[in-house]
């Protein structure tokens, strides 16, 4: 096992957290904007790849499960996603503002956009 993985809690592992946050952002966009659907099979594959990555970094299945089941960590990830969406102009109850964020993510060819497909 890499020594770094043993010392760094999953909550502080940037690559993993960035991808979880991106997935949450995409989920919020597709739930709020009627113009987008989720690429569910792709998302499932990305989740499996992320778990493989964590295992390769030396994290155990138990550590991964504990992190994913931690409500405080989930709230933290959701909060970061909401901050991102707000910073990009998304407003609760305003579907078009979420659609605009989605359009910008596609224009930027972002990782977030890879989870979405236009209806």
mmCIF file with all atom_site columns, N, CA, C and O in Angstrom, residues 25-67:
data_model
loop_
_atom_site.group_PDB
_atom_site.id
_atom_site.type_symbol
_atom_site.label_atom_id
_atom_site.label_alt_id
_atom_site.label_comp_id
_atom_site.label_asym_id
_atom_site.label_entity_id
_atom_site.label_seq_id
_atom_site.pdbx_PDB_ins_code
_atom_site.Cartn_x
_atom_site.Cartn_y
_atom_site.Cartn_z
_atom_site.occupancy
_atom_site.B_iso_or_equiv
_atom_site.pdbx_formal_charge
_atom_site.auth_seq_id
_atom_site.auth_comp_id
_atom_site.auth_asym_id
_atom_site.auth_atom_id
_atom_site.pdbx_PDB_model_num
ATOM 1   N N  . UNK A 1 25 ? -22.906 17.649 -9.048  1.00 0.00 ? 25 UNK A N  1
ATOM 2   C CA . UNK A 1 25 ? -23.291 18.820 -9.832  1.00 0.00 ? 25 UNK A CA 1
ATOM 3   C C  . UNK A 1 25 ? -24.111 18.384 -11.045 1.00 0.00 ? 25 UNK A C  1
ATOM 4   O O  . UNK A 1 25 ? -25.174 18.941 -11.326 1.00 0.00 ? 25 UNK A O  1
ATOM 5   N N  . UNK A 1 26 ? -23.632 17.372 -11.745 1.00 0.00 ? 26 UNK A N  1
ATOM 6   C CA . UNK A 1 26 ? -24.359 16.872 -12.913 1.00 0.00 ? 26 UNK A CA 1
ATOM 7   C C  . UNK A 1 26 ? -25.734 16.341 -12.520 1.00 0.00 ? 26 UNK A C  1
ATOM 8   O O  . UNK A 1 26 ? -26.721 16.579 -13.227 1.00 0.00 ? 26 UNK A O  1
ATOM 9   N N  . UNK A 1 27 ? -25.807 15.673 -11.389 1.00 0.00 ? 27 UNK A N  1
ATOM 10  C CA . UNK A 1 27 ? -27.085 15.151 -10.920 1.00 0.00 ? 27 UNK A CA 1
ATOM 11  C C  . UNK A 1 27 ? -28.068 16.282 -10.652 1.00 0.00 ? 27 UNK A C  1
ATOM 12  O O  . UNK A 1 27 ? -29.243 16.204 -11.024 1.00 0.00 ? 27 UNK A O  1
ATOM 13  N N  . UNK A 1 28 ? -27.609 17.343 -10.018 1.00 0.00 ? 28 UNK A N  1
ATOM 14  C CA . UNK A 1 28 ? -28.477 18.495 -9.747  1.00 0.00 ? 28 UNK A CA 1
ATOM 15  C C  . UNK A 1 28 ? -28.934 19.151 -11.052 1.00 0.00 ? 28 UNK A C  1
ATOM 16  O O  . UNK A 1 28 ? -30.099 19.524 -11.188 1.00 0.00 ? 28 UNK A O  1
ATOM 17  N N  . UNK A 1 29 ? -28.031 19.268 -12.017 1.00 0.00 ? 29 UNK A N  1
ATOM 18  C CA . UNK A 1 29 ? -28.397 19.877 -13.300 1.00 0.00 ? 29 UNK A CA 1
ATOM 19  C C  . UNK A 1 29 ? -29.480 19.042 -13.974 1.00 0.00 ? 29 UNK A C  1
ATOM 20  O O  . UNK A 1 29 ? -30.498 19.569 -14.404 1.00 0.00 ? 29 UNK A O  1
ATOM 21  N N  . UNK A 1 30 ? -29.300 17.753 -14.027 1.00 0.00 ? 30 UNK A N  1
ATOM 22  C CA . UNK A 1 30 ? -30.273 16.911 -14.736 1.00 0.00 ? 30 UNK A CA 1
ATOM 23  C C  . UNK A 1 30 ? -31.604 16.832 -13.997 1.00 0.00 ? 30 UNK A C  1
ATOM 24  O O  . UNK A 1 30 ? -32.640 16.675 -14.612 1.00 0.00 ? 30 UNK A O  1
ATOM 25  N N  . UNK A 1 31 ? -31.584 16.977 -12.678 1.00 0.00 ? 31 UNK A N  1
ATOM 26  C CA . UNK A 1 31 ? -32.845 16.957 -11.920 1.00 0.00 ? 31 UNK A CA 1
ATOM 27  C C  . UNK A 1 31 ? -33.619 18.270 -12.063 1.00 0.00 ? 31 UNK A C  1
ATOM 28  O O  . UNK A 1 31 ? -34.850 18.275 -12.045 1.00 0.00 ? 31 UNK A O  1
ATOM 29  N N  . UNK A 1 32 ? -32.891 19.375 -12.200 1.00 0.00 ? 32 UNK A N  1
ATOM 30  C CA . UNK A 1 32 ? -33.534 20.692 -12.250 1.00 0.00 ? 32 UNK A CA 1
ATOM 31  C C  . UNK A 1 32 ? -33.839 21.165 -13.666 1.00 0.00 ? 32 UNK A C  1
ATOM 32  O O  . UNK A 1 32 ? -34.769 21.935 -13.861 1.00 0.00 ? 32 UNK A O  1
ATOM 33  N N  . UNK A 1 33 ? -33.053 20.741 -14.619 1.00 0.00 ? 33 UNK A N  1
ATOM 34  C CA . UNK A 1 33 ? -33.205 21.212 -15.999 1.00 0.00 ? 33 UNK A CA 1
ATOM 35  C C  . UNK A 1 33 ? -33.858 20.121 -16.849 1.00 0.00 ? 33 UNK A C  1
ATOM 36  O O  . UNK A 1 33 ? -33.275 19.055 -17.030 1.00 0.00 ? 33 UNK A O  1
ATOM 37  N N  . UNK A 1 34 ? -35.022 20.403 -17.407 1.00 0.00 ? 34 UNK A N  1
ATOM 38  C CA . UNK A 1 34 ? -35.705 19.387 -18.209 1.00 0.00 ? 34 UNK A CA 1
ATOM 39  C C  . UNK A 1 34 ? -35.016 19.080 -19.543 1.00 0.00 ? 34 UNK A C  1
ATOM 40  O O  . UNK A 1 34 ? -35.395 18.128 -20.220 1.00 0.00 ? 34 UNK A O  1
ATOM 41  N N  . UNK A 1 35 ? -34.001 19.835 -19.889 1.00 0.00 ? 35 UNK A N  1
ATOM 42  C CA . UNK A 1 35 ? -33.296 19.611 -21.152 1.00 0.00 ? 35 UNK A CA 1
ATOM 43  C C  . UNK A 1 35 ? -32.238 18.518 -21.075 1.00 0.00 ? 35 UNK A C  1
ATOM 44  O O  . UNK A 1 35 ? -31.684 18.126 -22.099 1.00 0.00 ? 35 UNK A O  1
ATOM 45  N N  . UNK A 1 36 ? -31.945 18.037 -19.863 1.00 0.00 ? 36 UNK A N  1
ATOM 46  C CA . UNK A 1 36 ? -30.875 17.046 -19.697 1.00 0.00 ? 36 UNK A CA 1
ATOM 47  C C  . UNK A 1 36 ? -31.352 15.791 -18.995 1.00 0.00 ? 36 UNK A C  1
ATOM 48  O O  . UNK A 1 36 ? -32.185 15.837 -18.094 1.00 0.00 ? 36 UNK A O  1
ATOM 49  N N  . UNK A 1 37 ? -30.793 14.678 -19.422 1.00 0.00 ? 37 UNK A N  1
ATOM 50  C CA . UNK A 1 37 ? -30.921 13.397 -18.749 1.00 0.00 ? 37 UNK A CA 1
ATOM 51  C C  . UNK A 1 37 ? -29.539 12.967 -18.295 1.00 0.00 ? 37 UNK A C  1
ATOM 52  O O  . UNK A 1 37 ? -28.529 13.503 -18.752 1.00 0.00 ? 37 UNK A O  1
ATOM 53  N N  . UNK A 1 38 ? -29.515 11.971 -17.438 1.00 0.00 ? 38 UNK A N  1
ATOM 54  C CA . UNK A 1 38 ? -28.239 11.430 -16.964 1.00 0.00 ? 38 UNK A CA 1
ATOM 55  C C  . UNK A 1 38 ? -27.779 10.302 -17.875 1.00 0.00 ? 38 UNK A C  1
ATOM 56  O O  . UNK A 1 38 ? -28.594 9.560  -18.420 1.00 0.00 ? 38 UNK A O  1
ATOM 57  N N  . UNK A 1 39 ? -26.501 10.168 -18.005 1.00 0.00 ? 39 UNK A N  1
ATOM 58  C CA . UNK A 1 39 ? -25.898 9.010  -18.662 1.00 0.00 ? 39 UNK A CA 1
ATOM 59  C C  . UNK A 1 39 ? -25.619 8.001  -17.544 1.00 0.00 ? 39 UNK A C  1
ATOM 60  O O  . UNK A 1 39 ? -24.508 7.918  -17.037 1.00 0.00 ? 39 UNK A O  1
ATOM 61  N N  . UNK A 1 40 ? -26.646 7.273  -17.153 1.00 0.00 ? 40 UNK A N  1
ATOM 62  C CA . UNK A 1 40 ? -26.587 6.424  -15.964 1.00 0.00 ? 40 UNK A CA 1
ATOM 63  C C  . UNK A 1 40 ? -25.561 5.294  -16.085 1.00 0.00 ? 40 UNK A C  1
ATOM 64  O O  . UNK A 1 40 ? -24.834 5.031  -15.129 1.00 0.00 ? 40 UNK A O  1
ATOM 65  N N  . UNK A 1 41 ? -25.489 4.644  -17.221 1.00 0.00 ? 41 UNK A N  1
ATOM 66  C CA . UNK A 1 41 ? -24.516 3.556  -17.374 1.00 0.00 ? 41 UNK A CA 1
ATOM 67  C C  . UNK A 1 41 ? -23.105 4.117  -17.301 1.00 0.00 ? 41 UNK A C  1
ATOM 68  O O  . UNK A 1 41 ? -22.231 3.540  -16.657 1.00 0.00 ? 41 UNK A O  1
ATOM 69  N N  . UNK A 1 42 ? -22.897 5.260  -17.929 1.00 0.00 ? 42 UNK A N  1
ATOM 70  C CA . UNK A 1 42 ? -21.591 5.916  -17.851 1.00 0.00 ? 42 UNK A CA 1
ATOM 71  C C  . UNK A 1 42 ? -21.266 6.274  -16.401 1.00 0.00 ? 42 UNK A C  1
ATOM 72  O O  . UNK A 1 42 ? -20.152 6.032  -15.928 1.00 0.00 ? 42 UNK A O  1
ATOM 73  N N  . UNK A 1 43 ? -22.242 6.845  -15.689 1.00 0.00 ? 43 UNK A N  1
ATOM 74  C CA . UNK A 1 43 ? -22.028 7.238  -14.290 1.00 0.00 ? 43 UNK A CA 1
ATOM 75  C C  . UNK A 1 43 ? -21.680 6.027  -13.440 1.00 0.00 ? 43 UNK A C  1
ATOM 76  O O  . UNK A 1 43 ? -20.781 6.086  -12.597 1.00 0.00 ? 43 UNK A O  1
ATOM 77  N N  . UNK A 1 44 ? -22.373 4.926  -13.665 1.00 0.00 ? 44 UNK A N  1
ATOM 78  C CA . UNK A 1 44 ? -22.084 3.696  -12.923 1.00 0.00 ? 44 UNK A CA 1
ATOM 79  C C  . UNK A 1 44 ? -20.648 3.237  -13.210 1.00 0.00 ? 44 UNK A C  1
ATOM 80  O O  . UNK A 1 44 ? -19.909 2.872  -12.296 1.00 0.00 ? 44 UNK A O  1
ATOM 81  N N  . UNK A 1 45 ? -20.244 3.291  -14.466 1.00 0.00 ? 45 UNK A N  1
ATOM 82  C CA . UNK A 1 45 ? -18.876 2.914  -14.829 1.00 0.00 ? 45 UNK A CA 1
ATOM 83  C C  . UNK A 1 45 ? -17.842 3.826  -14.182 1.00 0.00 ? 45 UNK A C  1
ATOM 84  O O  . UNK A 1 45 ? -16.786 3.371  -13.735 1.00 0.00 ? 45 UNK A O  1
ATOM 85  N N  . UNK A 1 46 ? -18.151 5.122  -14.116 1.00 0.00 ? 46 UNK A N  1
ATOM 86  C CA . UNK A 1 46 ? -17.235 6.065  -13.476 1.00 0.00 ? 46 UNK A CA 1
ATOM 87  C C  . UNK A 1 46 ? -17.126 5.796  -11.979 1.00 0.00 ? 46 UNK A C  1
ATOM 88  O O  . UNK A 1 46 ? -16.044 5.915  -11.395 1.00 0.00 ? 46 UNK A O  1
ATOM 89  N N  . UNK A 1 47 ? -18.249 5.426  -11.356 1.00 0.00 ? 47 UNK A N  1
ATOM 90  C CA . UNK A 1 47 ? -18.225 5.097  -9.927  1.00 0.00 ? 47 UNK A CA 1
ATOM 91  C C  . UNK A 1 47 ? -17.354 3.878  -9.680  1.00 0.00 ? 47 UNK A C  1
ATOM 92  O O  . UNK A 1 47 ? -16.556 3.847  -8.730  1.00 0.00 ? 47 UNK A O  1
ATOM 93  N N  . UNK A 1 48 ? -17.482 2.876  -10.533 1.00 0.00 ? 48 UNK A N  1
ATOM 94  C CA . UNK A 1 48 ? -16.648 1.666  -10.389 1.00 0.00 ? 48 UNK A CA 1
ATOM 95  C C  . UNK A 1 48 ? -15.168 1.995  -10.615 1.00 0.00 ? 48 UNK A C  1
ATOM 96  O O  . UNK A 1 48 ? -14.309 1.507  -9.896  1.00 0.00 ? 48 UNK A O  1
ATOM 97  N N  . UNK A 1 49 ? -14.897 2.835  -11.593 1.00 0.00 ? 49 UNK A N  1
ATOM 98  C CA . UNK A 1 49 ? -13.512 3.235  -11.868 1.00 0.00 ? 49 UNK A CA 1
ATOM 99  C C  . UNK A 1 49 ? -12.941 4.020  -10.690 1.00 0.00 ? 49 UNK A C  1
ATOM 100 O O  . UNK A 1 49 ? -11.769 3.855  -10.333 1.00 0.00 ? 49 UNK A O  1
ATOM 101 N N  . UNK A 1 50 ? -13.754 4.854  -10.081 1.00 0.00 ? 50 UNK A N  1
ATOM 102 C CA . UNK A 1 50 ? -13.299 5.632  -8.929  1.00 0.00 ? 50 UNK A CA 1
ATOM 103 C C  . UNK A 1 50 ? -12.994 4.719  -7.744  1.00 0.00 ? 50 UNK A C  1
ATOM 104 O O  . UNK A 1 50 ? -12.008 4.913  -7.040  1.00 0.00 ? 50 UNK A O  1
ATOM 105 N N  . UNK A 1 51 ? -13.806 3.709  -7.557  1.00 0.00 ? 51 UNK A N  1
ATOM 106 C CA . UNK A 1 51 ? -13.540 2.744  -6.481  1.00 0.00 ? 51 UNK A CA 1
ATOM 107 C C  . UNK A 1 51 ? -12.243 1.989  -6.765  1.00 0.00 ? 51 UNK A C  1
ATOM 108 O O  . UNK A 1 51 ? -11.415 1.807  -5.864  1.00 0.00 ? 51 UNK A O  1
ATOM 109 N N  . UNK A 1 52 ? -12.037 1.580  -8.020  1.00 0.00 ? 52 UNK A N  1
ATOM 110 C CA . UNK A 1 52 ? -10.773 0.907  -8.379  1.00 0.00 ? 52 UNK A CA 1
ATOM 111 C C  . UNK A 1 52 ? -9.587  1.818  -8.099  1.00 0.00 ? 52 UNK A C  1
ATOM 112 O O  . UNK A 1 52 ? -8.564  1.385  -7.577  1.00 0.00 ? 52 UNK A O  1
ATOM 113 N N  . UNK A 1 53 ? -9.734  3.087  -8.449  1.00 0.00 ? 53 UNK A N  1
ATOM 114 C CA . UNK A 1 53 ? -8.665  4.053  -8.193  1.00 0.00 ? 53 UNK A CA 1
ATOM 115 C C  . UNK A 1 53 ? -8.352  4.107  -6.699  1.00 0.00 ? 53 UNK A C  1
ATOM 116 O O  . UNK A 1 53 ? -7.185  4.074  -6.300  1.00 0.00 ? 53 UNK A O  1
ATOM 117 N N  . UNK A 1 54 ? -9.384  4.203  -5.877  1.00 0.00 ? 54 UNK A N  1
ATOM 118 C CA . UNK A 1 54 ? -9.182  4.272  -4.423  1.00 0.00 ? 54 UNK A CA 1
ATOM 119 C C  . UNK A 1 54 ? -8.488  3.013  -3.914  1.00 0.00 ? 54 UNK A C  1
ATOM 120 O O  . UNK A 1 54 ? -7.566  3.093  -3.092  1.00 0.00 ? 54 UNK A O  1
ATOM 121 N N  . UNK A 1 55 ? -8.905  1.871  -4.411  1.00 0.00 ? 55 UNK A N  1
ATOM 122 C CA . UNK A 1 55 ? -8.269  0.609  -3.998  1.00 0.00 ? 55 UNK A CA 1
ATOM 123 C C  . UNK A 1 55 ? -6.795  0.581  -4.418  1.00 0.00 ? 55 UNK A C  1
ATOM 124 O O  . UNK A 1 55 ? -5.929  0.159  -3.647  1.00 0.00 ? 55 UNK A O  1
ATOM 125 N N  . UNK A 1 56 ? -6.517  1.062  -5.632  1.00 0.00 ? 56 UNK A N  1
ATOM 126 C CA . UNK A 1 56 ? -5.131  1.117  -6.120  1.00 0.00 ? 56 UNK A CA 1
ATOM 127 C C  . UNK A 1 56 ? -4.276  2.073  -5.296  1.00 0.00 ? 56 UNK A C  1
ATOM 128 O O  . UNK A 1 56 ? -3.059  1.909  -5.210  1.00 0.00 ? 56 UNK A O  1
ATOM 129 N N  . UNK A 1 57 ? -4.916  3.081  -4.700  1.00 0.00 ? 57 UNK A N  1
ATOM 130 C CA . UNK A 1 57 ? -4.186  4.028  -3.850  1.00 0.00 ? 57 UNK A CA 1
ATOM 131 C C  . UNK A 1 57 ? -3.949  3.474  -2.454  1.00 0.00 ? 57 UNK A C  1
ATOM 132 O O  . UNK A 1 57 ? -3.315  4.125  -1.631  1.00 0.00 ? 57 UNK A O  1
ATOM 133 N N  . UNK A 1 58 ? -4.484  2.292  -2.180  1.00 0.00 ? 58 UNK A N  1
ATOM 134 C CA . UNK A 1 58 ? -4.238  1.649  -0.899  1.00 0.00 ? 58 UNK A CA 1
ATOM 135 C C  . UNK A 1 58 ? -5.366  1.730  0.103   1.00 0.00 ? 58 UNK A C  1
ATOM 136 O O  . UNK A 1 58 ? -5.234  1.247  1.226   1.00 0.00 ? 58 UNK A O  1
ATOM 137 N N  . UNK A 1 59 ? -6.477  2.323  -0.289  1.00 0.00 ? 59 UNK A N  1
ATOM 138 C CA . UNK A 1 59 ? -7.626  2.379  0.610   1.00 0.00 ? 59 UNK A CA 1
ATOM 139 C C  . UNK A 1 59 ? -8.327  1.027  0.598   1.00 0.00 ? 59 UNK A C  1
ATOM 140 O O  . UNK A 1 59 ? -8.408  0.373  -0.444  1.00 0.00 ? 59 UNK A O  1
ATOM 141 N N  . UNK A 1 60 ? -8.851  0.623  1.726   1.00 0.00 ? 60 UNK A N  1
ATOM 142 C CA . UNK A 1 60 ? -9.554  -0.660 1.815   1.00 0.00 ? 60 UNK A CA 1
ATOM 143 C C  . UNK A 1 60 ? -11.024 -0.485 1.440   1.00 0.00 ? 60 UNK A C  1
ATOM 144 O O  . UNK A 1 60 ? -11.555 0.641  1.442   1.00 0.00 ? 60 UNK A O  1
ATOM 145 N N  . UNK A 1 61 ? -11.681 -1.585 1.146   1.00 0.00 ? 61 UNK A N  1
ATOM 146 C CA . UNK A 1 61 ? -13.120 -1.551 0.888   1.00 0.00 ? 61 UNK A CA 1
ATOM 147 C C  . UNK A 1 61 ? -13.852 -0.953 2.080   1.00 0.00 ? 61 UNK A C  1
ATOM 148 O O  . UNK A 1 61 ? -14.796 -0.179 1.910   1.00 0.00 ? 61 UNK A O  1
ATOM 149 N N  . UNK A 1 62 ? -13.420 -1.312 3.271   1.00 0.00 ? 62 UNK A N  1
ATOM 150 C CA . UNK A 1 62 ? -14.067 -0.797 4.487   1.00 0.00 ? 62 UNK A CA 1
ATOM 151 C C  . UNK A 1 62 ? -13.907 0.715  4.585   1.00 0.00 ? 62 UNK A C  1
ATOM 152 O O  . UNK A 1 62 ? -14.857 1.422  4.936   1.00 0.00 ? 62 UNK A O  1
ATOM 153 N N  . UNK A 1 63 ? -12.714 1.235  4.282   1.00 0.00 ? 63 UNK A N  1
ATOM 154 C CA . UNK A 1 63 ? -12.495 2.679  4.320   1.00 0.00 ? 63 UNK A CA 1
ATOM 155 C C  . UNK A 1 63 ? -13.375 3.388  3.289   1.00 0.00 ? 63 UNK A C  1
ATOM 156 O O  . UNK A 1 63 ? -13.961 4.436  3.571   1.00 0.00 ? 63 UNK A O  1
ATOM 157 N N  . UNK A 1 64 ? -13.464 2.814  2.102   1.00 0.00 ? 64 UNK A N  1
ATOM 158 C CA . UNK A 1 64 ? -14.268 3.402  1.031   1.00 0.00 ? 64 UNK A CA 1
ATOM 159 C C  . UNK A 1 64 ? -15.740 3.412  1.431   1.00 0.00 ? 64 UNK A C  1
ATOM 160 O O  . UNK A 1 64 ? -16.423 4.435  1.313   1.00 0.00 ? 64 UNK A O  1
ATOM 161 N N  . UNK A 1 65 ? -16.227 2.274  1.922   1.00 0.00 ? 65 UNK A N  1
ATOM 162 C CA . UNK A 1 65 ? -17.633 2.185  2.330   1.00 0.00 ? 65 UNK A CA 1
ATOM 163 C C  . UNK A 1 65 ? -17.950 3.150  3.467   1.00 0.00 ? 65 UNK A C  1
ATOM 164 O O  . UNK A 1 65 ? -18.996 3.801  3.462   1.00 0.00 ? 65 UNK A O  1
ATOM 165 N N  . UNK A 1 66 ? -17.047 3.246  4.427   1.00 0.00 ? 66 UNK A N  1
ATOM 166 C CA . UNK A 1 66 ? -17.252 4.156  5.553   1.00 0.00 ? 66 UNK A CA 1
ATOM 167 C C  . UNK A 1 66 ? -17.341 5.597  5.055   1.00 0.00 ? 66 UNK A C  1
ATOM 168 O O  . UNK A 1 66 ? -18.215 6.360  5.474   1.00 0.00 ? 66 UNK A O  1
ATOM 169 N N  . UNK A 1 67 ? -16.458 5.975  4.156   1.00 0.00 ? 67 UNK A N  1
ATOM 170 C CA . UNK A 1 67 ? -16.468 7.321  3.597   1.00 0.00 ? 67 UNK A CA 1
ATOM 171 C C  . UNK A 1 67 ? -17.769 7.589  2.839   1.00 0.00 ? 67 UNK A C  1
ATOM 172 O O  . UNK A 1 67 ? -18.419 8.621  3.030   1.00 0.00 ? 67 UNK A O  1
#
